[in-house]
Amino acid sequence: GAVVSQHPSWVICKSGTSVKIECRSLDFQATTMFWYRQFPKQSLMLMATSNEGSKATYEQGVEKDKFLINHASLTLSTLTVTSAHPEDSSFYICSARDREQQETQYFGPGTRLLVL
Amino acid sequence: AQKITQTQPGMFVQEKEAVTLDCTYDTSDPSYGLFWYKQPSSGEMIFLIYQGSYDQQNATEGRYSLNFQKARKSANLVISASQLGDSAMYFCAMREWAGNMLTFGGGTRLMVKP
């Protein structure tokens, strides 16, 4: 099946620093990528949808200035958590929809962020 | 209102037995897709099975089958011959064709007993 990678897989940072998470589709082109956030024992919550070459669409309640999303190419999207605080600690998962097979959405392995 | 409802927060099943995980959905869009994902403790989301709203037959993928009852708006996942490795969280999700994103249910934690 299609592969989506995320880097880093986990990160620990100090409060106030910014963290960048990369999401790559390895063997397919993804016109649309999605960023989710998952707190322990909860479901995935969509944060934003990014389309290649255009601005991301953020879900209600998600601060676009805090969670910067860039989808510079058909295989790469980045999420930057700016001035991270402990409440931003979470599991961040990206997913990508195959340009050729629109029905299926593949997920990355996730990034665990811990802000001290 | 919840668009995807999974009423079973946790379930046990004996190894080698079949188990059904419930999922009901709510949409007014005539065209939509339903998905099931498995999330083991490592956190990765593994795609299991897909059912389109216009598909005439229930989807099957190996030991996974989807019991799609359109009139009742349910899309239950059936896992046959459970294995210990099936222990994980299972999420039902829907994408309406009018929209662009997956909406997830709250998940069901499945535990397979040896």
PDB file of C-alpha atoms in Angstrom:
ATOM      1  CA  GLY A   1       0.000   0.000   0.000  1.00  0.00           C
ATOM      2  CA  ALA A   2       0.878   3.633  -0.238  1.00  0.00           C
ATOM      3  CA  VAL A   3       3.341   4.978   2.292  1.00  0.00           C
ATOM      4  CA  VAL A   4       3.256   8.247   4.156  1.00  0.00           C
ATOM      5  CA  SER A   5       6.177   9.189   6.353  1.00  0.00           C
ATOM      6  CA  GLN A   6       6.422  11.698   9.143  1.00  0.00           C
ATOM      7  CA  HIS A   7       9.488  13.222  10.678  1.00  0.00           C
ATOM      8  CA  PRO A   8      10.330  13.399  13.480  1.00  0.00           C
ATOM      9  CA  SER A   9       8.511  10.501  15.117  1.00  0.00           C
ATOM     10  CA  TRP A  10       8.801  12.171  18.488  1.00  0.00           C
ATOM     11  CA  VAL A  11      10.082  15.455  19.815  1.00  0.00           C
ATOM     12  CA  ILE A  12      10.575  16.990  23.220  1.00  0.00           C
ATOM     13  CA  CYS A  13      11.006  20.739  23.341  1.00  0.00           C
ATOM     14  CA  LYS A  14      10.985  23.623  25.743  1.00  0.00           C
ATOM     15  CA  SER A  15       8.018  25.903  26.055  1.00  0.00           C
ATOM     16  CA  GLY A  16       8.247  28.813  23.646  1.00  0.00           C
ATOM     17  CA  THR A  17      10.154  27.038  20.916  1.00  0.00           C
ATOM     18  CA  SER A  18       8.803  26.169  17.490  1.00  0.00           C
ATOM     19  CA  VAL A  19       8.609  22.653  16.148  1.00  0.00           C
ATOM     20  CA  LYS A  20       8.340  21.624  12.514  1.00  0.00           C
ATOM     21  CA  ILE A  21       6.826  18.295  11.510  1.00  0.00           C
ATOM     22  CA  GLU A  22       7.215  16.977   7.984  1.00  0.00           C
ATOM     23  CA  CYS A  23       4.776  14.743   6.170  1.00  0.00           C
ATOM     24  CA  ARG A  24       5.770  13.059   2.937  1.00  0.00           C
ATOM     25  CA  SER A  25       3.946  10.797   0.540  1.00  0.00           C
ATOM     26  CA  LEU A  26       6.653   8.401  -0.582  1.00  0.00           C
ATOM     27  CA  ASP A  27       5.216   6.621  -3.591  1.00  0.00           C
ATOM     28  CA  PHE A  28       2.310   8.733  -4.748  1.00  0.00           C
ATOM     29  CA  GLN A  29       1.366  12.327  -5.373  1.00  0.00           C
ATOM     30  CA  ALA A  30      -0.945  13.892  -2.851  1.00  0.00           C
ATOM     31  CA  THR A  31      -2.867  16.955  -3.915  1.00  0.00           C
ATOM     32  CA  THR A  32      -4.482  17.071  -0.498  1.00  0.00           C
ATOM     33  CA  MET A  33      -2.932  16.436   2.884  1.00  0.00           C
ATOM     34  CA  PHE A  34      -4.590  16.571   6.250  1.00  0.00           C
ATOM     35  CA  TRP A  35      -3.294  17.245   9.722  1.00  0.00           C
ATOM     36  CA  TYR A  36      -4.906  15.649  12.735  1.00  0.00           C
ATOM     37  CA  ARG A  37      -4.344  15.895  16.422  1.00  0.00           C
ATOM     38  CA  GLN A  38      -5.053  13.131  18.879  1.00  0.00           C
ATOM     39  CA  PHE A  39      -5.075  13.410  22.657  1.00  0.00           C
ATOM     40  CA  PRO A  40      -4.649  10.245  24.743  1.00  0.00           C
ATOM     41  CA  LYS A  41      -7.589   7.872  24.515  1.00  0.00           C
ATOM     42  CA  GLN A  42      -9.451  10.175  22.179  1.00  0.00           C
ATOM     43  CA  SER A  43     -10.273  10.140  18.514  1.00  0.00           C
ATOM     44  CA  LEU A  44      -8.481  12.035  15.802  1.00  0.00           C
ATOM     45  CA  MET A  45      -9.521  15.621  15.367  1.00  0.00           C
ATOM     46  CA  LEU A  46      -8.923  17.314  12.058  1.00  0.00           C
ATOM     47  CA  MET A  47      -6.877  20.465  12.414  1.00  0.00           C
ATOM     48  CA  ALA A  48      -6.501  21.580   8.838  1.00  0.00           C
ATOM     49  CA  THR A  49      -6.604  20.558   5.219  1.00  0.00           C
ATOM     50  CA  SER A  50      -3.825  21.603   2.911  1.00  0.00           C
ATOM     51  CA  ASN A  51      -3.880  21.628  -0.846  1.00  0.00           C
ATOM     52  CA  GLU A  52      -0.699  21.830  -2.844  1.00  0.00           C
ATOM     53  CA  GLY A  53       0.093  25.372  -3.811  1.00  0.00           C
ATOM     54  CA  SER A  54      -2.677  27.030  -1.837  1.00  0.00           C
ATOM     55  CA  LYS A  55      -3.392  28.134   1.704  1.00  0.00           C
ATOM     56  CA  ALA A  56      -4.527  25.596   4.220  1.00  0.00           C
ATOM     57  CA  THR A  57      -8.108  25.457   5.427  1.00  0.00           C
ATOM     58  CA  TYR A  58      -8.289  25.357   9.203  1.00  0.00           C
ATOM     59  CA  GLU A  59     -11.023  23.810  11.280  1.00  0.00           C
ATOM     60  CA  GLN A  60     -12.938  25.930  13.725  1.00  0.00           C
ATOM     61  CA  GLY A  61     -10.989  26.608  16.876  1.00  0.00           C
ATOM     62  CA  VAL A  62      -7.570  25.907  15.351  1.00  0.00           C
ATOM     63  CA  GLU A  63      -5.292  28.939  15.366  1.00  0.00           C
ATOM     64  CA  LYS A  64      -3.740  29.318  11.950  1.00  0.00           C
ATOM     65  CA  ASP A  65      -1.009  31.589  13.273  1.00  0.00           C
ATOM     66  CA  LYS A  66       0.008  28.979  15.796  1.00  0.00           C
ATOM     67  CA  PHE A  67      -0.166  25.948  13.536  1.00  0.00           C
ATOM     68  CA  LEU A  68       1.486  26.958  10.293  1.00  0.00           C
ATOM     69  CA  ILE A  69       0.938  24.599   7.407  1.00  0.00           C
ATOM     70  CA  ASN A  70       2.851  24.623   4.172  1.00  0.00           C
ATOM     71  CA  HIS A  71       2.145  22.280   1.279  1.00  0.00           C
ATOM     72  CA  ALA A  72       4.937  23.199  -1.064  1.00  0.00           C
ATOM     73  CA  SER A  73       4.863  20.159  -3.330  1.00  0.00           C
ATOM     74  CA  LEU A  74       2.721  17.178  -4.221  1.00  0.00           C
ATOM     75  CA  THR A  75       4.677  15.006  -1.813  1.00  0.00           C
ATOM     76  CA  LEU A  76       5.446  17.272   1.145  1.00  0.00           C
ATOM     77  CA  SER A  77       3.448  19.144   3.738  1.00  0.00           C
ATOM     78  CA  THR A  78       4.830  20.664   6.922  1.00  0.00           C
ATOM     79  CA  LEU A  79       3.175  21.624  10.169  1.00  0.00           C
ATOM     80  CA  THR A  80       4.976  24.115  12.374  1.00  0.00           C
ATOM     81  CA  VAL A  81       3.821  24.514  15.939  1.00  0.00           C
ATOM     82  CA  THR A  82       4.951  28.019  16.791  1.00  0.00           C
ATOM     83  CA  SER A  83       5.799  29.053  20.345  1.00  0.00           C
ATOM     84  CA  ALA A  84       4.765  25.672  21.658  1.00  0.00           C
ATOM     85  CA  HIS A  85       3.282  25.378  25.126  1.00  0.00           C
ATOM     86  CA  PRO A  86       2.626  22.320  27.307  1.00  0.00           C
ATOM     87  CA  GLU A  87      -1.012  22.213  26.212  1.00  0.00           C
ATOM     88  CA  ASP A  88       0.208  21.635  22.648  1.00  0.00           C
ATOM     89  CA  SER A  89       1.648  18.299  23.729  1.00  0.00           C
ATOM     90  CA  SER A  90      -0.183  15.724  21.676  1.00  0.00           C
ATOM     91  CA  PHE A  91       0.063  13.148  18.927  1.00  0.00           C
ATOM     92  CA  TYR A  92       0.035  14.764  15.505  1.00  0.00           C
ATOM     93  CA  ILE A  93      -0.854  12.642  12.502  1.00  0.00           C
ATOM     94  CA  CYS A  94      -0.820  13.624   8.874  1.00  0.00           C
ATOM     95  CA  SER A  95      -2.593  11.877   6.081  1.00  0.00           C
ATOM     96  CA  ALA A  96      -2.577  12.152   2.338  1.00  0.00           C
ATOM     97  CA  ARG A  97      -5.023  11.347  -0.385  1.00  0.00           C
ATOM     98  CA  ASP A  98      -3.639   9.706  -3.481  1.00  0.00           C
ATOM     99  CA  ARG A  99      -4.156  11.919  -6.500  1.00  0.00           C
ATOM    100  CA  GLU A 100      -4.978   8.830  -8.578  1.00  0.00           C
ATOM    101  CA  GLN A 101      -7.027   6.912  -6.021  1.00  0.00           C
ATOM    102  CA  GLN A 102      -9.146   9.505  -4.334  1.00  0.00           C
ATOM    103  CA  GLU A 103     -11.146   7.073  -2.225  1.00  0.00           C
ATOM    104  CA  THR A 104      -8.341   6.080   0.064  1.00  0.00           C
ATOM    105  CA  GLN A 105      -6.565   8.233   2.585  1.00  0.00           C
ATOM    106  CA  TYR A 106      -3.250   7.058   3.958  1.00  0.00           C
ATOM    107  CA  PHE A 107      -1.867   8.061   7.301  1.00  0.00           C
ATOM    108  CA  GLY A 108       1.611   8.773   8.503  1.00  0.00           C
ATOM    109  CA  PRO A 109       2.977   7.063  11.601  1.00  0.00           C
ATOM    110  CA  GLY A 110       2.414  10.158  13.726  1.00  0.00           C
ATOM    111  CA  THR A 111       4.610  12.499  15.723  1.00  0.00           C
ATOM    112  CA  ARG A 112       4.507  12.617  19.483  1.00  0.00           C
ATOM    113  CA  LEU A 113       5.160  16.123  20.758  1.00  0.00           C
ATOM    114  CA  LEU A 114       5.974  16.808  24.388  1.00  0.00           C
ATOM    115  CA  VAL A 115       6.398  20.420  25.406  1.00  0.00           C
ATOM    116  CA  LEU A 116       8.061  20.926  28.757  1.00  0.00           C
TER     117      LEU A 116
ATOM    118  CA  ALA B   1     -24.622  16.331  16.192  1.00  0.00           C
ATOM    119  CA  GLN B   2     -22.274  13.386  15.918  1.00  0.00           C
ATOM    120  CA  LYS B   3     -21.746  12.305  12.360  1.00  0.00           C
ATOM    121  CA  ILE B   4     -20.042   9.044  13.243  1.00  0.00           C
ATOM    122  CA  THR B   5     -20.996   7.083  16.339  1.00  0.00           C
ATOM    123  CA  GLN B   6     -19.208   4.081  17.748  1.00  0.00           C
ATOM    124  CA  THR B   7     -21.184   2.944  20.758  1.00  0.00           C
ATOM    125  CA  GLN B   8     -18.729   0.369  22.065  1.00  0.00           C
ATOM    126  CA  PRO B   9     -15.803   2.029  23.860  1.00  0.00           C
ATOM    127  CA  GLY B  10     -14.257  -1.354  24.554  1.00  0.00           C
ATOM    128  CA  MET B  11     -14.803  -4.975  23.606  1.00  0.00           C
ATOM    129  CA  PHE B  12     -13.330  -8.352  24.407  1.00  0.00           C
ATOM    130  CA  VAL B  13     -13.294 -11.265  22.014  1.00  0.00           C
ATOM    131  CA  GLN B  14     -11.887 -14.739  22.337  1.00  0.00           C
ATOM    132  CA  GLU B  15      -9.081 -15.610  19.967  1.00  0.00           C
ATOM    133  CA  LYS B  16     -10.307 -17.314  16.779  1.00  0.00           C
ATOM    134  CA  GLU B  17     -13.842 -16.026  17.221  1.00  0.00           C
ATOM    135  CA  ALA B  18     -15.521 -13.392  15.075  1.00  0.00           C
ATOM    136  CA  VAL B  19     -16.349  -9.938  16.378  1.00  0.00           C
ATOM    137  CA  THR B  20     -18.509  -7.092  15.131  1.00  0.00           C
ATOM    138  CA  LEU B  21     -17.630  -3.477  15.805  1.00  0.00           C
ATOM    139  CA  ASP B  22     -20.556  -1.111  15.453  1.00  0.00           C
ATOM    140  CA  CYS B  23     -20.612   2.128  13.531  1.00  0.00           C
ATOM    141  CA  THR B  24     -23.548   4.355  12.664  1.00  0.00           C
ATOM    142  CA  TYR B  25     -23.361   7.541  10.682  1.00  0.00           C
ATOM    143  CA  ASP B  26     -25.446  10.555   9.859  1.00  0.00           C
ATOM    144  CA  THR B  27     -25.385  12.367   6.556  1.00  0.00           C
ATOM    145  CA  SER B  28     -27.733  13.947   4.077  1.00  0.00           C
ATOM    146  CA  ASP B  29     -25.196  13.686   1.286  1.00  0.00           C
ATOM    147  CA  PRO B  30     -26.286  10.895  -1.104  1.00  0.00           C
ATOM    148  CA  SER B  31     -22.677  10.198  -1.980  1.00  0.00           C
ATOM    149  CA  TYR B  32     -20.199   9.290   0.722  1.00  0.00           C
ATOM    150  CA  GLY B  33     -17.510   6.833   1.663  1.00  0.00           C
ATOM    151  CA  LEU B  34     -17.056   4.856   4.836  1.00  0.00           C
ATOM    152  CA  PHE B  35     -13.702   3.736   6.177  1.00  0.00           C
ATOM    153  CA  TRP B  36     -12.337   1.618   8.966  1.00  0.00           C
ATOM    154  CA  TYR B  37      -8.884   2.142  10.425  1.00  0.00           C
ATOM    155  CA  LYS B  38      -6.919   0.196  13.002  1.00  0.00           C
ATOM    156  CA  GLN B  39      -4.666   1.998  15.446  1.00  0.00           C
ATOM    157  CA  PRO B  40      -2.332  -0.239  17.462  1.00  0.00           C
ATOM    158  CA  SER B  41      -0.528   1.058  20.521  1.00  0.00           C
ATOM    159  CA  SER B  42       2.275   2.372  18.326  1.00  0.00           C
ATOM    160  CA  GLY B  43      -0.141   5.032  17.098  1.00  0.00           C
ATOM    161  CA  GLU B  44      -0.055   4.476  13.359  1.00  0.00           C
ATOM    162  CA  MET B  45      -3.366   4.469  11.538  1.00  0.00           C
ATOM    163  CA  ILE B  46      -3.764   1.431   9.332  1.00  0.00           C
ATOM    164  CA  PHE B  47      -6.386   1.481   6.610  1.00  0.00           C
ATOM    165  CA  LEU B  48      -8.530  -1.655   6.690  1.00  0.00           C
ATOM    166  CA  ILE B  49     -11.523  -1.363   4.427  1.00  0.00           C
ATOM    167  CA  TYR B  50     -13.603   1.046   2.378  1.00  0.00           C
ATOM    168  CA  GLN B  51     -17.280   1.106   1.372  1.00  0.00           C
ATOM    169  CA  GLY B  52     -18.773   3.560  -1.069  1.00  0.00           C
ATOM    170  CA  SER B  53     -22.380   4.583  -0.612  1.00  0.00           C
ATOM    171  CA  TYR B  54     -23.259   3.362  -4.094  1.00  0.00           C
ATOM    172  CA  ASP B  55     -21.456   0.066  -3.826  1.00  0.00           C
ATOM    173  CA  GLN B  56     -23.916  -2.755  -4.291  1.00  0.00           C
ATOM    174  CA  GLN B  57     -21.947  -5.335  -2.387  1.00  0.00           C
ATOM    175  CA  ASN B  58     -20.481  -5.267   1.074  1.00  0.00           C
ATOM    176  CA  ALA B  59     -16.750  -4.677   1.046  1.00  0.00           C
ATOM    177  CA  THR B  60     -14.419  -7.473   2.096  1.00  0.00           C
ATOM    178  CA  GLU B  61     -10.660  -7.491   2.635  1.00  0.00           C
ATOM    179  CA  GLY B  62      -9.266 -10.752   3.929  1.00  0.00           C
ATOM    180  CA  ARG B  63     -10.585 -11.277   7.451  1.00  0.00           C
ATOM    181  CA  TYR B  64     -12.328  -7.920   7.422  1.00  0.00           C
ATOM    182  CA  SER B  65     -15.786  -7.358   6.050  1.00  0.00           C
ATOM    183  CA  LEU B  66     -18.088  -4.412   6.271  1.00  0.00           C
ATOM    184  CA  ASN B  67     -21.749  -5.016   7.008  1.00  0.00           C
ATOM    185  CA  PHE B  68     -23.215  -2.027   5.186  1.00  0.00           C
ATOM    186  CA  GLN B  69     -26.880  -1.335   5.882  1.00  0.00           C
ATOM    187  CA  LYS B  70     -27.613   1.882   4.066  1.00  0.00           C
ATOM    188  CA  ALA B  71     -31.203   2.323   5.223  1.00  0.00           C
ATOM    189  CA  ARG B  72     -30.123   1.998   8.827  1.00  0.00           C
ATOM    190  CA  LYS B  73     -27.007   4.105   8.219  1.00  0.00           C
ATOM    191  CA  SER B  74     -24.763   1.535   9.747  1.00  0.00           C
ATOM    192  CA  ALA B  75     -21.379   0.255   8.634  1.00  0.00           C
ATOM    193  CA  ASN B  76     -20.286  -2.383  11.089  1.00  0.00           C
ATOM    194  CA  LEU B  77     -16.870  -3.983  10.806  1.00  0.00           C
ATOM    195  CA  VAL B  78     -16.718  -7.742  11.131  1.00  0.00           C
ATOM    196  CA  ILE B  79     -13.389  -9.355  11.948  1.00  0.00           C
ATOM    197  CA  SER B  80     -13.400 -13.105  11.483  1.00  0.00           C
ATOM    198  CA  ALA B  81     -11.075 -15.520  13.272  1.00  0.00           C
ATOM    199  CA  SER B  82      -9.686 -12.924  15.669  1.00  0.00           C
ATOM    200  CA  GLN B  83      -5.978 -12.969  16.318  1.00  0.00           C
ATOM    201  CA  LEU B  84      -4.017 -11.583  19.250  1.00  0.00           C
ATOM    202  CA  GLY B  85      -2.534  -9.009  16.907  1.00  0.00           C
ATOM    203  CA  ASP B  86      -5.996  -7.599  16.278  1.00  0.00           C
ATOM    204  CA  SER B  87      -5.969  -5.983  19.716  1.00  0.00           C
ATOM    205  CA  ALA B  88      -6.036  -2.265  18.964  1.00  0.00           C
ATOM    206  CA  MET B  89      -8.251   0.779  18.658  1.00  0.00           C
ATOM    207  CA  TYR B  90     -10.579   0.722  15.693  1.00  0.00           C
ATOM    208  CA  PHE B  91     -11.964   3.876  14.144  1.00  0.00           C
ATOM    209  CA  CYS B  92     -14.864   4.228  11.762  1.00  0.00           C
ATOM    210  CA  ALA B  93     -14.751   7.279   9.521  1.00  0.00           C
ATOM    211  CA  MET B  94     -16.827   8.907   6.830  1.00  0.00           C
ATOM    212  CA  ARG B  95     -16.117  11.292   4.025  1.00  0.00           C
ATOM    213  CA  GLU B  96     -18.995  13.063   2.393  1.00  0.00           C
ATOM    214  CA  TRP B  97     -18.396  13.857  -1.234  1.00  0.00           C
ATOM    215  CA  ALA B  98     -19.622  17.391  -0.686  1.00  0.00           C
ATOM    216  CA  GLY B  99     -16.844  17.823   1.835  1.00  0.00           C
ATOM    217  CA  ASN B 100     -13.213  16.942   1.715  1.00  0.00           C
ATOM    218  CA  MET B 101     -12.213  15.483   5.039  1.00  0.00           C
ATOM    219  CA  LEU B 102     -12.626  12.334   7.065  1.00  0.00           C
ATOM    220  CA  THR B 103     -14.782  12.529  10.157  1.00  0.00           C
ATOM    221  CA  PHE B 104     -13.908   9.959  12.776  1.00  0.00           C
ATOM    222  CA  GLY B 105     -15.954   8.158  15.358  1.00  0.00           C
ATOM    223  CA  GLY B 106     -14.796   7.939  18.947  1.00  0.00           C
ATOM    224  CA  GLY B 107     -13.202   4.551  18.434  1.00  0.00           C
ATOM    225  CA  THR B 108     -13.583   1.085  19.926  1.00  0.00           C
ATOM    226  CA  ARG B 109     -10.803  -0.615  21.806  1.00  0.00           C
ATOM    227  CA  LEU B 110     -10.741  -4.291  20.914  1.00  0.00           C
ATOM    228  CA  MET B 111      -8.963  -6.742  23.163  1.00  0.00           C
ATOM    229  CA  VAL B 112      -8.429 -10.297  21.967  1.00  0.00           C
ATOM    230  CA  LYS B 113      -8.135 -12.877  24.724  1.00  0.00           C
ATOM    231  CA  PRO B 114      -5.927 -15.951  24.262  1.00  0.00           C
TER     232      PRO B 114
END
